[in-house]
Amino acid sequence: MQDIMPFVSAHPVLSLAWVALLIAVIFTTIRARFSKVKEITRGEATRLINKEEAVVVDVRAREEFRKGHISTSVNLLSADIKSNNLGELAKNKALPVIVVCANGQTSRLAAEGLVNAGFERVYSLKEGIAGWSGENLPLARGK
C-alpha cells in the first residue's frame, strides 16, 4: 500500500489511465444492472423464438447479414432504430424482441433505442452471431 504514492508520482499518465478504466468499468456495470434491456443466452433466445414468437432484429450491415443470420431475423441498422425508422417492426411492440449484432458489443445500444421507442420486452443476445455460430446453431444465408 505504501508503494502506491511513489508509483503514482513516477507514472501519472499510467495512473490516470487506470483510474479512467476503473470508472468506465463501474459505470458500464451500473448502467447494465439498471437497464431495461436484459442480456440473454443463446438457450434463452431459442426459447423465446420458439415459444413466444420473439422477433429477432439483426443490426449488422447488410453484407454481414447476408453471410449468415438467425433464420427469422429482420435486418435493421442501428441508425434506423435511432431515427425511429422501424418499418414493419413497429407492429410488434408487445412481442419479445431480441437484438443481435456481430459479437454482442453494439446490440445493447440499439436495444435501448427500441425501449425508448415503446417496445416492452427487449433483449440483447450475449456474444451475438459469433456466439450463435460458435455453438453450431443454424444460420440462414442470403435475403
mmCIF file of C-alpha atoms in Angstrom:
data_model
loop_
_atom_site.group_PDB
_atom_site.id
_atom_site.type_symbol
_atom_site.label_atom_id
_atom_site.label_comp_id
_atom_site.label_asym_id
_atom_site.label_seq_id
_atom_site.Cartn_x
_atom_site.Cartn_y
_atom_site.Cartn_z
ATOM 1 C CA MET A 1 0.000 0.000 0.000
ATOM 2 C CA GLN A 2 2.843 2.350 0.750
ATOM 3 C CA ASP A 3 4.284 1.803 -2.746
ATOM 4 C CA ILE A 4 1.241 3.362 -4.420
ATOM 5 C CA MET A 5 2.143 7.035 -3.934
ATOM 6 C CA PRO A 6 5.703 6.746 -5.327
ATOM 7 C CA PHE A 7 4.289 4.812 -8.300
ATOM 8 C CA VAL A 8 1.587 7.441 -8.944
ATOM 9 C CA SER A 9 4.084 10.295 -8.777
ATOM 10 C CA ALA A 10 6.516 8.442 -11.060
ATOM 11 C CA HIS A 11 3.802 7.392 -13.582
ATOM 12 C CA PRO A 12 0.985 9.978 -13.569
ATOM 13 C CA VAL A 13 -0.323 9.193 -17.069
ATOM 14 C CA LEU A 14 -0.477 5.462 -16.414
ATOM 15 C CA SER A 15 -2.201 6.094 -13.083
ATOM 16 C CA LEU A 16 -4.800 8.379 -14.673
ATOM 17 C CA ALA A 17 -5.462 5.799 -17.380
ATOM 18 C CA TRP A 18 -6.011 3.129 -14.735
ATOM 19 C CA VAL A 19 -8.449 5.339 -12.812
ATOM 20 C CA ALA A 20 -10.319 6.183 -16.042
ATOM 21 C CA LEU A 21 -10.651 2.487 -16.898
ATOM 22 C CA LEU A 22 -11.870 1.693 -13.393
ATOM 23 C CA ILE A 23 -14.525 4.410 -13.639
ATOM 24 C CA ALA A 24 -15.582 3.150 -17.090
ATOM 25 C CA VAL A 25 -15.989 -0.413 -15.795
ATOM 26 C CA ILE A 26 -18.006 0.747 -12.794
ATOM 27 C CA PHE A 27 -20.213 2.979 -14.970
ATOM 28 C CA THR A 28 -20.834 0.210 -17.523
ATOM 29 C CA THR A 29 -21.667 -2.312 -14.801
ATOM 30 C CA ILE A 30 -24.128 0.015 -13.069
ATOM 31 C CA ARG A 31 -25.722 1.012 -16.380
ATOM 32 C CA ALA A 32 -26.212 -2.630 -17.392
ATOM 33 C CA ARG A 33 -27.635 -3.533 -13.980
ATOM 34 C CA PHE A 34 -30.357 -0.867 -14.127
ATOM 35 C CA SER A 35 -31.113 -1.057 -17.853
ATOM 36 C CA LYS A 36 -34.482 -2.290 -19.111
ATOM 37 C CA VAL A 37 -32.568 -4.304 -21.715
ATOM 38 C CA LYS A 38 -31.530 -7.704 -20.439
ATOM 39 C CA GLU A 39 -28.709 -9.746 -21.917
ATOM 40 C CA ILE A 40 -29.795 -13.312 -22.677
ATOM 41 C CA THR A 41 -28.010 -16.514 -23.606
ATOM 42 C CA ARG A 42 -28.498 -18.468 -26.805
ATOM 43 C CA GLY A 43 -30.672 -21.000 -24.967
ATOM 44 C CA GLU A 44 -32.971 -18.278 -23.673
ATOM 45 C CA ALA A 45 -33.107 -16.717 -27.138
ATOM 46 C CA THR A 46 -34.049 -20.059 -28.698
ATOM 47 C CA ARG A 47 -36.820 -20.497 -26.148
ATOM 48 C CA LEU A 48 -38.186 -17.008 -26.798
ATOM 49 C CA ILE A 49 -38.107 -17.561 -30.566
ATOM 50 C CA ASN A 50 -39.793 -20.974 -30.417
ATOM 51 C CA LYS A 51 -42.283 -20.488 -27.557
ATOM 52 C CA GLU A 52 -43.100 -16.777 -27.537
ATOM 53 C CA GLU A 53 -42.647 -15.834 -31.217
ATOM 54 C CA ALA A 54 -39.854 -13.386 -30.433
ATOM 55 C CA VAL A 55 -38.771 -11.056 -33.191
ATOM 56 C CA VAL A 56 -35.034 -11.106 -33.885
ATOM 57 C CA VAL A 57 -33.514 -7.803 -35.040
ATOM 58 C CA ASP A 58 -30.051 -8.046 -36.578
ATOM 59 C CA VAL A 59 -28.280 -4.669 -36.518
ATOM 60 C CA ARG A 60 -25.249 -5.671 -38.586
ATOM 61 C CA ALA A 61 -24.504 -4.270 -42.039
ATOM 62 C CA ARG A 62 -26.439 -5.768 -44.963
ATOM 63 C CA GLU A 63 -23.387 -7.637 -46.305
ATOM 64 C CA GLU A 64 -22.724 -9.291 -42.941
ATOM 65 C CA PHE A 65 -26.416 -10.145 -42.604
ATOM 66 C CA ARG A 66 -26.392 -11.913 -45.985
ATOM 67 C CA LYS A 67 -23.394 -14.034 -44.985
ATOM 68 C CA GLY A 68 -25.372 -15.580 -42.142
ATOM 69 C CA HIS A 69 -28.212 -14.627 -39.800
ATOM 70 C CA ILE A 70 -30.767 -16.229 -37.498
ATOM 71 C CA SER A 71 -33.477 -17.580 -39.804
ATOM 72 C CA THR A 72 -36.385 -15.352 -38.770
ATOM 73 C CA SER A 73 -34.356 -12.194 -38.156
ATOM 74 C CA VAL A 74 -35.026 -8.767 -39.618
ATOM 75 C CA ASN A 75 -32.072 -6.651 -40.731
ATOM 76 C CA LEU A 76 -32.430 -3.155 -39.279
ATOM 77 C CA LEU A 77 -29.456 -0.842 -38.818
ATOM 78 C CA SER A 78 -28.791 0.935 -35.535
ATOM 79 C CA ALA A 79 -29.092 4.265 -37.376
ATOM 80 C CA ASP A 80 -32.648 3.341 -38.442
ATOM 81 C CA ILE A 81 -33.556 2.498 -34.862
ATOM 82 C CA LYS A 82 -32.042 5.747 -33.635
ATOM 83 C CA SER A 83 -34.065 7.745 -36.196
ATOM 84 C CA ASN A 84 -37.208 5.740 -35.285
ATOM 85 C CA ASN A 85 -37.472 4.330 -38.829
ATOM 86 C CA LEU A 86 -38.733 0.915 -37.702
ATOM 87 C CA GLY A 87 -40.956 -0.120 -40.626
ATOM 88 C CA GLU A 88 -42.831 -3.378 -40.007
ATOM 89 C CA LEU A 89 -41.124 -3.866 -36.645
ATOM 90 C CA ALA A 90 -43.323 -1.149 -35.093
ATOM 91 C CA LYS A 91 -46.294 -3.557 -35.202
ATOM 92 C CA ASN A 92 -44.573 -5.965 -32.788
ATOM 93 C CA LYS A 93 -44.183 -3.796 -29.690
ATOM 94 C CA ALA A 94 -45.903 -6.349 -27.427
ATOM 95 C CA LEU A 95 -43.753 -9.305 -28.581
ATOM 96 C CA PRO A 96 -40.301 -10.044 -27.171
ATOM 97 C CA VAL A 97 -37.564 -8.508 -29.331
ATOM 98 C CA ILE A 98 -34.030 -9.916 -29.402
ATOM 99 C CA VAL A 99 -31.384 -7.570 -30.792
ATOM 100 C CA VAL A 100 -28.331 -9.240 -32.331
ATOM 101 C CA CYS A 101 -25.013 -7.843 -33.535
ATOM 102 C CA ALA A 102 -21.706 -9.423 -34.553
ATOM 103 C CA ASN A 103 -20.296 -10.151 -31.093
ATOM 104 C CA GLY A 104 -22.691 -8.703 -28.512
ATOM 105 C CA GLN A 105 -20.998 -5.336 -28.122
ATOM 106 C CA THR A 106 -23.242 -2.967 -30.106
ATOM 107 C CA SER A 107 -26.648 -4.577 -29.742
ATOM 108 C CA ARG A 108 -27.309 -3.096 -26.288
ATOM 109 C CA LEU A 109 -27.369 0.486 -27.581
ATOM 110 C CA ALA A 110 -29.775 -0.445 -30.387
ATOM 111 C CA ALA A 111 -31.926 -2.367 -27.900
ATOM 112 C CA GLU A 112 -32.121 0.699 -25.654
ATOM 113 C CA GLY A 113 -33.328 2.657 -28.696
ATOM 114 C CA LEU A 114 -36.160 0.151 -29.093
ATOM 115 C CA VAL A 115 -37.099 0.509 -25.419
ATOM 116 C CA ASN A 116 -37.235 4.276 -25.926
ATOM 117 C CA ALA A 117 -39.495 3.671 -28.964
ATOM 118 C CA GLY A 118 -42.012 1.877 -26.743
ATOM 119 C CA PHE A 119 -41.093 -1.794 -27.054
ATOM 120 C CA GLU A 120 -41.967 -3.649 -23.865
ATOM 121 C CA ARG A 121 -39.628 -6.666 -23.775
ATOM 122 C CA VAL A 122 -36.244 -6.076 -25.384
ATOM 123 C CA TYR A 123 -33.223 -8.351 -25.033
ATOM 124 C CA SER A 124 -29.645 -8.332 -26.275
ATOM 125 C CA LEU A 125 -28.080 -11.622 -27.369
ATOM 126 C CA LYS A 126 -24.911 -12.359 -25.422
ATOM 127 C CA GLU A 127 -21.895 -12.813 -27.739
ATOM 128 C CA GLY A 128 -24.075 -12.045 -30.804
ATOM 129 C CA ILE A 129 -23.851 -14.028 -34.015
ATOM 130 C CA ALA A 130 -20.284 -15.093 -33.165
ATOM 131 C CA GLY A 131 -21.546 -16.988 -30.127
ATOM 132 C CA TRP A 132 -24.558 -18.318 -32.047
ATOM 133 C CA SER A 133 -22.438 -19.784 -34.842
ATOM 134 C CA GLY A 134 -19.785 -20.888 -32.323
ATOM 135 C CA GLU A 135 -22.338 -23.317 -30.885
ATOM 136 C CA ASN A 136 -23.202 -24.521 -34.412
ATOM 137 C CA LEU A 137 -26.722 -23.132 -34.217
ATOM 138 C CA PRO A 138 -28.366 -22.716 -37.634
ATOM 139 C CA LEU A 139 -27.807 -19.623 -39.755
ATOM 140 C CA ALA A 140 -29.722 -18.650 -42.888
ATOM 141 C CA ARG A 141 -27.828 -17.199 -45.839
ATOM 142 C CA GLY A 142 -28.842 -14.604 -48.406
ATOM 143 C CA LYS A 143 -32.004 -12.481 -48.282
#
